[in-house]
Amino acid sequence: MNTASSNTSAAHAPSTSEPAWYEQGLPHIWLPYSQMKTASPPLPCVATQGSRITLADGRVLVDGVAAWWTACHGYNHPHIHASAADQLARMPHVMFGGMVHEPALHLASRLCALLPGDLERVFFTDSGSVAVEVAMKMAIQYRLNRGEHTRTKMLAFQGGYHGDTLATMAICDPEEGMHHLYGSALAQHVIAPLPVDEASTARFYSLLEQHAHELAAIIVEPLVQGAGGMLFHPAHVLQTLRAAADRYDVLLILDEIFTGFGRTGSLFACQQAGIVPDIITLSKALTGGTMALAATVARRHVFEAFLSDNPEHALMHGPTFMANPLACACANASLDLFECEPRLEQVAAINTILTEELEACRHLPGVHDVRTLGAIGVVELERIANPDSLRQTFIAHGAWVRPFRNIVYLTPAFTISEDELRHLTRTIRAVLAG
Ligand SMILES: *Cc1c(COP(=O)(O)O)cnc(C)c1O
């Protein structure tokens, strides 16, 4: 086997101490959001436990990201492992077309019991982006099934992020998102400012008034716009959106893919505003970071718009791995942990430490803002000249922190120890202090 692959780019040339699988496979892998010519080589990771990631060379990093916000119980939780092993032995997968199984039905009924109002029909998919696309299709077809053929657009928000597929990119923030890269390949939707103050509320209502006749739904990430830069907004904004959606007879979709399952301090962010969306999307922490799974949950009136003698009124969607039993078993185990372990108390304790520790960054040079909500801690800088090299500095300190745009943030597992958390916050402080 020729390991000295000639097509390895200089920037990705692994050092000689890396494992053979790394040297052999790296020239054949395409990494996410990476300029493959210049990006630092990825870390060879060999094991995870709790809030720690072990690298091939034996180094251990404390994880501040929880595997892109998914591993809320830490890695390798024994209860999730036991449930997965049990399901694996019996039935890892079966198609969901014309068949159902206990893990999915059990999970659907549990999710509906936890969600507010009459959110009572669950459509399972295998990624967040697809869950959002399904929500968009539900909202559009809700109109089509009633004979309204022009209401096919979404009203989404500046700073929003809803996924990377062609349909979801089109409802992300137009400046920070990928609109400018993909240009005319993207559908046109209405992008408004969040109604946070008098001026933005006026602008929001004028766009709504102008476009209501062509809108199927308003879509928003409640309380925190995550990938758009960890931007927070108060709960009353969501009450404004609920009232506006009712007034203009458009559906309200809450994308809780990031905020769902405790991240903002309550099990779902919408509970802090006391509102019920017409459709909600869930993913990220749904399986406790173990398996890919997502859900789109609709209220009764949305579902009922699809009940008809006309076969064309059915929701036409069905991913191959929909409701994968192994993933559903992991999600059920994750919900067990929310029931029997004190996750929301842990989130509150994390918030206290994040707030106390990160506040000390506020007066460092180049720091623009410090904010926390639930188990989210953000240090916003004026700018980050080179996020990649900043990440390398964190790695050198034994911290897995992934700065992007102009923010350094922490979204740890809810089970992180106080020592591990303080290691992360103090590393951020030390690194930003220079
Ligand atoms: C991550 C995310 C998505 C996309 O989920 P994928 O599983 O990456 O497709 C959509 N919406 C929000 C709010 C997210 O945070």
XYZ file of C-alpha atoms in Angstrom, residues 228-401:
174
model
C -25.889 32.598 12.720
C -23.644 33.712 15.602
C -25.333 32.700 18.892
C -27.590 35.765 18.789
C -30.137 35.929 21.621
C -33.557 37.572 21.589
C -36.081 37.962 24.407
C -39.124 35.691 24.743
C -41.557 38.516 23.939
C -40.281 38.467 20.333
C -41.770 34.990 19.997
C -45.077 36.221 21.398
C -45.046 38.972 18.764
C -44.441 36.357 16.056
C -47.231 34.117 17.335
C -49.674 37.040 17.354
C -48.540 38.179 13.892
C -48.887 34.671 12.456
C -52.431 34.451 13.815
C -53.361 37.898 12.585
C -52.143 37.269 9.029
C -53.216 33.595 8.974
C -49.750 32.161 8.309
C -48.264 29.150 10.111
C -45.497 29.585 12.680
C -42.600 27.120 12.469
C -40.133 27.025 15.360
C -36.793 25.478 14.468
C -35.701 24.047 17.844
C -33.006 21.859 16.317
C -30.378 23.684 18.381
C -32.468 24.979 21.298
C -34.481 21.809 21.971
C -33.703 19.463 24.873
C -32.606 21.853 27.581
C -29.937 23.955 25.916
C -31.588 27.303 26.768
C -32.597 26.294 30.313
C -36.061 24.858 29.627
C -36.714 21.590 27.819
C -37.889 23.584 24.774
C -37.195 27.277 24.190
C -40.822 27.985 23.204
C -41.878 27.183 26.780
C -40.110 30.341 27.981
C -42.412 32.396 25.752
C -45.499 30.344 26.568
C -46.351 29.935 22.889
C -47.229 26.902 20.774
C -45.924 26.855 17.196
C -47.906 25.160 14.423
C -44.866 23.061 13.490
C -41.645 22.411 15.418
C -38.396 20.836 14.231
C -36.049 18.833 16.497
C -32.713 17.097 15.938
C -29.190 17.777 17.318
C -29.588 16.543 20.956
C -32.560 14.279 20.168
C -30.530 11.062 20.483
C -28.066 12.477 23.007
C -25.501 12.744 20.225
C -25.402 9.047 19.458
C -27.269 8.606 16.169
C -28.578 10.810 13.369
C -32.295 11.495 13.846
C -34.658 14.425 13.400
C -38.350 15.050 13.876
C -40.912 17.486 12.495
C -43.937 17.721 14.770
C -47.225 19.261 13.631
C -50.297 20.460 15.444
C -53.644 18.799 14.907
C -55.032 21.412 12.510
C -51.943 21.114 10.292
C -52.253 17.334 10.143
C -55.986 17.525 9.486
C -55.414 19.601 6.350
C -53.822 16.465 4.826
C -56.797 14.180 5.583
C -58.832 13.854 2.416
C -60.233 11.398 -0.115
C -57.776 12.858 -2.596
C -54.508 10.825 -2.592
C -52.637 13.924 -3.758
C -53.367 15.562 -0.431
C -50.984 13.147 1.344
C -47.607 14.427 2.539
C -45.237 13.216 -0.158
C -42.005 12.589 1.697
C -40.241 9.460 2.992
C -36.513 9.197 3.692
C -35.081 5.683 3.329
C -33.777 5.578 6.895
C -36.806 7.345 8.355
C -37.460 6.470 12.032
C -34.412 4.190 12.176
C -35.109 1.920 15.183
C -31.566 2.163 16.521
C -31.725 5.964 16.468
C -35.205 5.949 18.041
C -33.954 3.630 20.798
C -31.140 6.109 21.534
C -33.640 8.994 21.607
C -35.890 7.090 24.018
C -32.864 6.439 26.241
C -31.970 10.136 26.052
C -35.507 11.083 27.170
C -35.174 8.590 30.055
C -32.089 10.517 31.163
C -33.961 13.833 31.064
C -36.543 12.168 33.332
C -34.240 10.525 35.852
C -31.147 12.743 35.935
C -31.228 16.454 36.882
C -30.418 17.886 33.452
C -32.154 21.260 33.775
C -30.546 21.832 37.192
C -27.190 21.013 35.588
C -27.903 23.547 32.847
C -28.646 26.195 35.506
C -25.400 25.363 37.334
C -23.443 25.564 34.061
C -25.021 28.944 33.386
C -23.850 30.279 36.752
C -20.263 29.235 36.055
C -20.281 30.388 32.424
C -21.625 33.781 33.462
C -19.174 34.251 36.327
C -16.136 33.065 34.365
C -16.807 34.622 30.968
C -17.804 38.020 32.426
C -14.112 38.421 33.183
C -13.496 38.508 29.416
C -15.686 41.585 28.944
C -12.873 44.062 29.468
C -10.265 42.235 27.433
C -9.073 44.064 24.322
C -11.150 43.275 21.236
C -14.100 41.861 23.197
C -17.403 43.300 21.995
C -19.906 41.388 24.149
C -20.243 38.536 26.612
C -23.577 36.724 26.911
C -24.921 33.485 28.322
C -28.231 31.664 28.219
C -28.743 28.186 29.664
C -25.730 26.077 28.765
C -24.548 28.522 26.094
C -21.682 30.917 26.766
C -20.557 33.421 24.145
C -17.646 35.842 23.917
C -18.202 38.054 20.892
C -15.110 39.768 19.555
C -14.790 42.782 17.268
C -13.423 40.350 14.731
C -11.499 37.096 14.575
C -8.770 37.451 11.988
C -8.083 33.731 11.741
C -10.570 31.349 13.448
C -8.513 28.359 12.347
C -5.329 29.467 14.076
C -7.322 30.481 17.158
C -8.726 26.945 17.237
C -5.190 25.548 17.071
C -4.252 27.655 20.110
C -7.199 26.210 22.066
C -6.154 22.697 21.057
C -2.648 23.376 22.343
C -4.302 24.192 25.702
C -6.255 20.923 25.709
C -9.578 22.561 24.836
C -11.863 21.700 21.927
C -13.399 25.086 21.141
